[in-house]
């Protein structure tokens, strides 16, 4: 088949080479020199004033070739990088993005830059020299509130993520010099079409349409870039920092309460939101819950009136609009996180990467915020009624978490045990009640609490009431007894074993 020339591409949306090699990621070493010459030839074309269709075709081929690290060595020069920056509109000028015909060129140039920067150390150094991060932020500002250029935003954000992943200096530049935290948070606001009802509260339309695929992809890239920007944010030093993190946490709350175009995309979106929430100072996570509005309060009162008399003591209820409420607070976001955690447990694999972030987040939220802890305790460790089965047997969230307490992965079992311990206000007797001594032994031994007591953190002294079933079963439970070896080698309670040895000693002394 004859390869088309640039002049013939006016009626062709894709180049011949693109269709043949678009799924190519491995290249034959015998053709390496040919690929290098092709790259050099492409840059010679791109530097000229050629038609847009020709530029797009050249860039599509360059994107495929840029997957080969060896090819990039001779072609990754400052001049070539500047050609791509110019085509991607990555300049410091204030020119607006008005020519729709240029958008495919901008997108393809950004895709090429993503590959080249990721695969070439020289390109990474040139990115610092050319101040690429600042140019990307400038382009993002031009894209603000322009939904018809989501592809440009998406690959701009992806390139920001790659840069901040590879260079810690760029993270600092993005955070402070380029004001990346508010800028990227605004990108998320735009992707979610957020309407604020209060300083840290947004309107949620539970019956609204899901996010489009483009909006979802854009949001995911923004979440990943924000993660790198905030990865070292353990403490809030200024009031302005606290406000910015609270705004971001409120946006992430909104993110947890909406869905993407598919179940898999929703999980990916929520997974990245969980990762980012882990970087938010725990004092700012209070915005994940919020007081009920007057209308919601009235609905809660109506719902409580409809509950049976033996259930009204339970503070958790569900409103008519399916909003999770506890103690007068909207707990929807926490409930989503809890369901997300349970789904990750049910997957049964990749616990360290998929489960520990959300477990750690819920643990820190519970330790710092009383209402969150009490709600999670109500959901995970409700009043104990099943006293016939072992704690790890069953399909409840408690059973699943207790099983994780003896998982082979040390990190997984530690965070699972820590989460349950915090829900029990770090009281050993309460933890043993819900998990059993054998399952809790590892955590208690690590904390020096095998003999009982409680952890170092302070919690409110609200009551942990026992059910009638537990009160009746408690006296029948087997108590732990220290054991010892009898002279014949069998195990017996330690006191009895010591008595037998005393008798033997007395007999021996009488014989003497």
PDB file of N, CA and C in Angstrom, residues 107-173:
ATOM      1  N   UNK A 107      -4.078  19.104  21.009  1.00  0.00           N
ATOM      2  CA  UNK A 107      -4.239  17.843  21.733  1.00  0.00           C
ATOM      3  C   UNK A 107      -3.134  16.860  21.363  1.00  0.00           C
ATOM      4  N   UNK A 108      -2.865  16.692  20.071  1.00  0.00           N
ATOM      5  CA  UNK A 108      -1.830  15.745  19.648  1.00  0.00           C
ATOM      6  C   UNK A 108      -0.442  16.169  20.122  1.00  0.00           C
ATOM      7  N   UNK A 109      -0.183  17.480  20.143  1.00  0.00           N
ATOM      8  CA  UNK A 109       1.110  17.969  20.645  1.00  0.00           C
ATOM      9  C   UNK A 109       1.269  17.656  22.122  1.00  0.00           C
ATOM     10  N   UNK A 110       0.196  17.821  22.900  1.00  0.00           N
ATOM     11  CA  UNK A 110       0.245  17.503  24.331  1.00  0.00           C
ATOM     12  C   UNK A 110       0.464  16.007  24.556  1.00  0.00           C
ATOM     13  N   UNK A 111      -0.184  15.184  23.733  1.00  0.00           N
ATOM     14  CA  UNK A 111       0.020  13.735  23.846  1.00  0.00           C
ATOM     15  C   UNK A 111       1.481  13.366  23.582  1.00  0.00           C
ATOM     16  N   UNK A 112       2.060  13.985  22.551  1.00  0.00           N
ATOM     17  CA  UNK A 112       3.474  13.723  22.244  1.00  0.00           C
ATOM     18  C   UNK A 112       4.369  14.140  23.406  1.00  0.00           C
ATOM     19  N   UNK A 113       4.097  15.305  23.980  1.00  0.00           N
ATOM     20  CA  UNK A 113       4.897  15.796  25.097  1.00  0.00           C
ATOM     21  C   UNK A 113       4.792  14.872  26.310  1.00  0.00           C
ATOM     22  N   UNK A 114       3.589  14.323  26.543  1.00  0.00           N
ATOM     23  CA  UNK A 114       3.421  13.377  27.657  1.00  0.00           C
ATOM     24  C   UNK A 114       4.353  12.178  27.492  1.00  0.00           C
ATOM     25  N   UNK A 115       4.380  11.601  26.297  1.00  0.00           N
ATOM     26  CA  UNK A 115       5.243  10.448  26.042  1.00  0.00           C
ATOM     27  C   UNK A 115       6.718  10.810  26.123  1.00  0.00           C
ATOM     28  N   UNK A 116       7.065  11.927  25.491  1.00  0.00           N
ATOM     29  CA  UNK A 116       8.475  12.316  25.425  1.00  0.00           C
ATOM     30  C   UNK A 116       9.022  12.644  26.803  1.00  0.00           C
ATOM     31  N   UNK A 117       8.283  13.399  27.589  1.00  0.00           N
ATOM     32  CA  UNK A 117       8.746  13.767  28.927  1.00  0.00           C
ATOM     33  C   UNK A 117       8.848  12.534  29.829  1.00  0.00           C
ATOM     34  N   UNK A 118       7.893  11.637  29.696  1.00  0.00           N
ATOM     35  CA  UNK A 118       7.909  10.437  30.534  1.00  0.00           C
ATOM     36  C   UNK A 118       9.072   9.519  30.185  1.00  0.00           C
ATOM     37  N   UNK A 119       9.411   9.425  28.893  1.00  0.00           N
ATOM     38  CA  UNK A 119      10.404   8.450  28.438  1.00  0.00           C
ATOM     39  C   UNK A 119      11.821   8.999  28.291  1.00  0.00           C
ATOM     40  N   UNK A 120      11.994  10.317  28.402  1.00  0.00           N
ATOM     41  CA  UNK A 120      13.317  10.901  28.146  1.00  0.00           C
ATOM     42  C   UNK A 120      13.791  11.764  29.313  1.00  0.00           C
ATOM     43  N   UNK A 121      14.920  11.404  29.891  1.00  0.00           N
ATOM     44  CA  UNK A 121      15.497  12.215  30.963  1.00  0.00           C
ATOM     45  C   UNK A 121      15.931  13.584  30.444  1.00  0.00           C
ATOM     46  N   UNK A 122      16.407  13.620  29.205  1.00  0.00           N
ATOM     47  CA  UNK A 122      16.788  14.901  28.611  1.00  0.00           C
ATOM     48  C   UNK A 122      15.575  15.820  28.494  1.00  0.00           C
ATOM     49  N   UNK A 123      14.447  15.264  28.089  1.00  0.00           N
ATOM     50  CA  UNK A 123      13.222  16.067  27.982  1.00  0.00           C
ATOM     51  C   UNK A 123      12.776  16.562  29.357  1.00  0.00           C
ATOM     52  N   UNK A 124      12.992  15.751  30.374  1.00  0.00           N
ATOM     53  CA  UNK A 124      12.625  16.173  31.729  1.00  0.00           C
ATOM     54  C   UNK A 124      13.466  17.364  32.166  1.00  0.00           C
ATOM     55  N   UNK A 125      14.758  17.339  31.848  1.00  0.00           N
ATOM     56  CA  UNK A 125      15.621  18.471  32.181  1.00  0.00           C
ATOM     57  C   UNK A 125      15.248  19.710  31.373  1.00  0.00           C
ATOM     58  N   UNK A 126      14.927  19.510  30.107  1.00  0.00           N
ATOM     59  CA  UNK A 126      14.521  20.634  29.262  1.00  0.00           C
ATOM     60  C   UNK A 126      13.195  21.226  29.739  1.00  0.00           C
ATOM     61  N   UNK A 127      12.325  20.394  30.302  1.00  0.00           N
ATOM     62  CA  UNK A 127      11.046  20.887  30.834  1.00  0.00           C
ATOM     63  C   UNK A 127      11.271  21.884  31.954  1.00  0.00           C
ATOM     64  N   UNK A 128      12.276  21.616  32.792  1.00  0.00           N
ATOM     65  CA  UNK A 128      12.622  22.555  33.860  1.00  0.00           C
ATOM     66  C   UNK A 128      13.195  23.839  33.274  1.00  0.00           C
ATOM     67  N   UNK A 129      14.080  23.691  32.294  1.00  0.00           N
ATOM     68  CA  UNK A 129      14.719  24.854  31.680  1.00  0.00           C
ATOM     69  C   UNK A 129      13.710  25.740  30.951  1.00  0.00           C
ATOM     70  N   UNK A 130      12.717  25.115  30.316  1.00  0.00           N
ATOM     71  CA  UNK A 130      11.709  25.853  29.553  1.00  0.00           C
ATOM     72  C   UNK A 130      10.517  26.268  30.404  1.00  0.00           C
ATOM     73  N   UNK A 131      10.576  25.969  31.706  1.00  0.00           N
ATOM     74  CA  UNK A 131       9.506  26.330  32.642  1.00  0.00           C
ATOM     75  C   UNK A 131       8.151  25.803  32.172  1.00  0.00           C
ATOM     76  N   UNK A 132       8.138  24.529  31.835  1.00  0.00           N
ATOM     77  CA  UNK A 132       6.940  23.917  31.263  1.00  0.00           C
ATOM     78  C   UNK A 132       5.756  23.930  32.224  1.00  0.00           C
ATOM     79  N   UNK A 133       6.005  23.740  33.513  1.00  0.00           N
ATOM     80  CA  UNK A 133       4.900  23.713  34.489  1.00  0.00           C
ATOM     81  C   UNK A 133       4.120  25.025  34.472  1.00  0.00           C
ATOM     82  N   UNK A 134       4.820  26.150  34.407  1.00  0.00           N
ATOM     83  CA  UNK A 134       4.148  27.456  34.372  1.00  0.00           C
ATOM     84  C   UNK A 134       3.330  27.605  33.104  1.00  0.00           C
ATOM     85  N   UNK A 135       3.850  27.116  31.986  1.00  0.00           N
ATOM     86  CA  UNK A 135       3.136  27.217  30.715  1.00  0.00           C
ATOM     87  C   UNK A 135       1.875  26.354  30.727  1.00  0.00           C
ATOM     88  N   UNK A 136       1.966  25.194  31.363  1.00  0.00           N
ATOM     89  CA  UNK A 136       0.794  24.324  31.468  1.00  0.00           C
ATOM     90  C   UNK A 136      -0.298  24.959  32.319  1.00  0.00           C
ATOM     91  N   UNK A 137       0.105  25.607  33.408  1.00  0.00           N
ATOM     92  CA  UNK A 137      -0.869  26.300  34.260  1.00  0.00           C
ATOM     93  C   UNK A 137      -1.520  27.460  33.507  1.00  0.00           C
ATOM     94  N   UNK A 138      -0.736  28.145  32.701  1.00  0.00           N
ATOM     95  CA  UNK A 138      -1.263  29.249  31.905  1.00  0.00           C
ATOM     96  C   UNK A 138      -2.306  28.756  30.906  1.00  0.00           C
ATOM     97  N   UNK A 139      -2.014  27.599  30.267  1.00  0.00           N
ATOM     98  CA  UNK A 139      -2.978  27.020  29.334  1.00  0.00           C
ATOM     99  C   UNK A 139      -4.245  26.574  30.056  1.00  0.00           C
ATOM    100  N   UNK A 140      -4.091  26.037  31.269  1.00  0.00           N
ATOM    101  CA  UNK A 140      -5.268  25.632  32.046  1.00  0.00           C
ATOM    102  C   UNK A 140      -6.182  26.819  32.318  1.00  0.00           C
ATOM    103  N   UNK A 141      -5.590  27.960  32.624  1.00  0.00           N
ATOM    104  CA  UNK A 141      -6.394  29.155  32.895  1.00  0.00           C
ATOM    105  C   UNK A 141      -7.149  29.598  31.644  1.00  0.00           C
ATOM    106  N   UNK A 142      -6.547  29.404  30.487  1.00  0.00           N
ATOM    107  CA  UNK A 142      -7.244  29.733  29.245  1.00  0.00           C
ATOM    108  C   UNK A 142      -8.415  28.786  28.996  1.00  0.00           C
ATOM    109  N   UNK A 143      -8.291  27.561  29.541  1.00  0.00           N
ATOM    110  CA  UNK A 143      -9.351  26.566  29.354  1.00  0.00           C
ATOM    111  C   UNK A 143     -10.469  26.690  30.373  1.00  0.00           C
ATOM    112  N   UNK A 144     -10.343  27.585  31.313  1.00  0.00           N
ATOM    113  CA  UNK A 144     -11.284  27.685  32.426  1.00  0.00           C
ATOM    114  C   UNK A 144     -12.716  27.856  31.919  1.00  0.00           C
ATOM    115  N   UNK A 145     -13.598  27.010  32.450  1.00  0.00           N
ATOM    116  CA  UNK A 145     -15.033  27.068  32.131  1.00  0.00           C
ATOM    117  C   UNK A 145     -15.317  26.910  30.642  1.00  0.00           C
ATOM    118  N   UNK A 146     -14.415  26.227  29.931  1.00  0.00           N
ATOM    119  CA  UNK A 146     -14.643  25.979  28.506  1.00  0.00           C
ATOM    120  C   UNK A 146     -14.797  24.476  28.301  1.00  0.00           C
ATOM    121  N   UNK A 147     -16.011  23.980  28.424  1.00  0.00           N
ATOM    122  CA  UNK A 147     -16.229  22.541  28.427  1.00  0.00           C
ATOM    123  C   UNK A 147     -15.961  21.894  27.078  1.00  0.00           C
ATOM    124  N   UNK A 148     -15.998  22.681  25.996  1.00  0.00           N
ATOM    125  CA  UNK A 148     -15.815  22.076  24.681  1.00  0.00           C
ATOM    126  C   UNK A 148     -14.350  21.807  24.369  1.00  0.00           C
ATOM    127  N   UNK A 149     -13.467  22.098  25.280  1.00  0.00           N
ATOM    128  CA  UNK A 149     -12.049  21.783  25.061  1.00  0.00           C
ATOM    129  C   UNK A 149     -11.535  20.886  26.191  1.00  0.00           C
ATOM    130  N   UNK A 150     -12.366  19.924  26.582  1.00  0.00           N
ATOM    131  CA  UNK A 150     -11.985  19.011  27.660  1.00  0.00           C
ATOM    132  C   UNK A 150     -10.752  18.193  27.329  1.00  0.00           C
ATOM    133  N   UNK A 151     -10.582  17.820  26.050  1.00  0.00           N
ATOM    134  CA  UNK A 151      -9.409  17.026  25.677  1.00  0.00           C
ATOM    135  C   UNK A 151      -8.117  17.795  25.932  1.00  0.00           C
ATOM    136  N   UNK A 152      -8.150  19.098  25.657  1.00  0.00           N
ATOM    137  CA  UNK A 152      -6.966  19.918  25.914  1.00  0.00           C
ATOM    138  C   UNK A 152      -6.669  19.942  27.405  1.00  0.00           C
ATOM    139  N   UNK A 153      -7.690  20.167  28.216  1.00  0.00           N
ATOM    140  CA  UNK A 153      -7.508  20.179  29.676  1.00  0.00           C
ATOM    141  C   UNK A 153      -6.996  18.833  30.180  1.00  0.00           C
ATOM    142  N   UNK A 154      -7.563  17.755  29.645  1.00  0.00           N
ATOM    143  CA  UNK A 154      -7.223  16.419  30.116  1.00  0.00           C
ATOM    144  C   UNK A 154      -5.732  16.128  29.927  1.00  0.00           C
ATOM    145  N   UNK A 155      -5.202  16.418  28.733  1.00  0.00           N
ATOM    146  CA  UNK A 155      -3.793  16.101  28.486  1.00  0.00           C
ATOM    147  C   UNK A 155      -2.850  17.151  29.054  1.00  0.00           C
ATOM    148  N   UNK A 156      -3.326  18.363  29.250  1.00  0.00           N
ATOM    149  CA  UNK A 156      -2.570  19.363  29.998  1.00  0.00           C
ATOM    150  C   UNK A 156      -2.366  18.868  31.431  1.00  0.00           C
ATOM    151  N   UNK A 157      -3.441  18.377  32.035  1.00  0.00           N
ATOM    152  CA  UNK A 157      -3.375  17.869  33.405  1.00  0.00           C
ATOM    153  C   UNK A 157      -2.516  16.613  33.499  1.00  0.00           C
ATOM    154  N   UNK A 158      -2.605  15.766  32.483  1.00  0.00           N
ATOM    155  CA  UNK A 158      -1.791  14.551  32.499  1.00  0.00           C
ATOM    156  C   UNK A 158      -0.303  14.888  32.456  1.00  0.00           C
ATOM    157  N   UNK A 159       0.053  15.877  31.645  1.00  0.00           N
ATOM    158  CA  UNK A 159       1.451  16.295  31.562  1.00  0.00           C
ATOM    159  C   UNK A 159       1.904  16.930  32.870  1.00  0.00           C
ATOM    160  N   UNK A 160       1.020  17.687  33.525  1.00  0.00           N
ATOM    161  CA  UNK A 160       1.339  18.234  34.844  1.00  0.00           C
ATOM    162  C   UNK A 160       1.578  17.115  35.851  1.00  0.00           C
ATOM    163  N   UNK A 161       0.753  16.086  35.782  1.00  0.00           N
ATOM    164  CA  UNK A 161       0.919  14.945  36.681  1.00  0.00           C
ATOM    165  C   UNK A 161       2.274  14.262  36.457  1.00  0.00           C
ATOM    166  N   UNK A 162       2.634  14.033  35.186  1.00  0.00           N
ATOM    167  CA  UNK A 162       3.906  13.384  34.870  1.00  0.00           C
ATOM    168  C   UNK A 162       5.075  14.218  35.372  1.00  0.00           C
ATOM    169  N   UNK A 163       5.024  15.531  35.125  1.00  0.00           N
ATOM    170  CA  UNK A 163       6.110  16.409  35.574  1.00  0.00           C
ATOM    171  C   UNK A 163       6.257  16.398  37.086  1.00  0.00           C
ATOM    172  N   UNK A 164       5.133  16.525  37.791  1.00  0.00           N
ATOM    173  CA  UNK A 164       5.185  16.577  39.258  1.00  0.00           C
ATOM    174  C   UNK A 164       5.521  15.222  39.862  1.00  0.00           C
ATOM    175  N   UNK A 165       5.280  14.156  39.108  1.00  0.00           N
ATOM    176  CA  UNK A 165       5.663  12.822  39.573  1.00  0.00           C
ATOM    177  C   UNK A 165       7.170  12.635  39.492  1.00  0.00           C
ATOM    178  N   UNK A 166       7.780  13.170  38.428  1.00  0.00           N
ATOM    179  CA  UNK A 166       9.205  12.948  38.183  1.00  0.00           C
ATOM    180  C   UNK A 166      10.109  13.952  38.876  1.00  0.00           C
ATOM    181  N   UNK A 167       9.564  15.140  39.236  1.00  0.00           N
ATOM    182  CA  UNK A 167      10.396  16.194  39.819  1.00  0.00           C
ATOM    183  C   UNK A 167       9.750  16.747  41.081  1.00  0.00           C
ATOM    184  N   UNK A 168      10.371  16.526  42.216  1.00  0.00           N
ATOM    185  CA  UNK A 168       9.837  17.064  43.469  1.00  0.00           C
ATOM    186  C   UNK A 168       9.895  18.591  43.486  1.00  0.00           C
ATOM    187  N   UNK A 169      10.872  19.183  42.788  1.00  0.00           N
ATOM    188  CA  UNK A 169      10.958  20.644  42.736  1.00  0.00           C
ATOM    189  C   UNK A 169       9.722  21.249  42.083  1.00  0.00           C
ATOM    190  N   UNK A 170       9.179  20.559  41.091  1.00  0.00           N
ATOM    191  CA  UNK A 170       7.996  21.069  40.395  1.00  0.00           C
ATOM    192  C   UNK A 170       6.779  21.018  41.316  1.00  0.00           C
ATOM    193  N   UNK A 171       6.734  20.030  42.211  1.00  0.00           N
ATOM    194  CA  UNK A 171       5.619  19.983  43.181  1.00  0.00           C
ATOM    195  C   UNK A 171       5.595  21.257  44.018  1.00  0.00           C
ATOM    196  N   UNK A 172       6.758  21.644  44.500  1.00  0.00           N
ATOM    197  CA  UNK A 172       6.852  22.854  45.310  1.00  0.00           C
ATOM    198  C   UNK A 172       6.497  24.095  44.486  1.00  0.00           C
ATOM    199  N   UNK A 173       6.984  24.138  43.235  1.00  0.00           N
ATOM    200  CA  UNK A 173       6.673  25.270  42.365  1.00  0.00           C
ATOM    201  C   UNK A 173       5.170  25.367  42.111  1.00  0.00           C
TER     202      UNK A 173
END
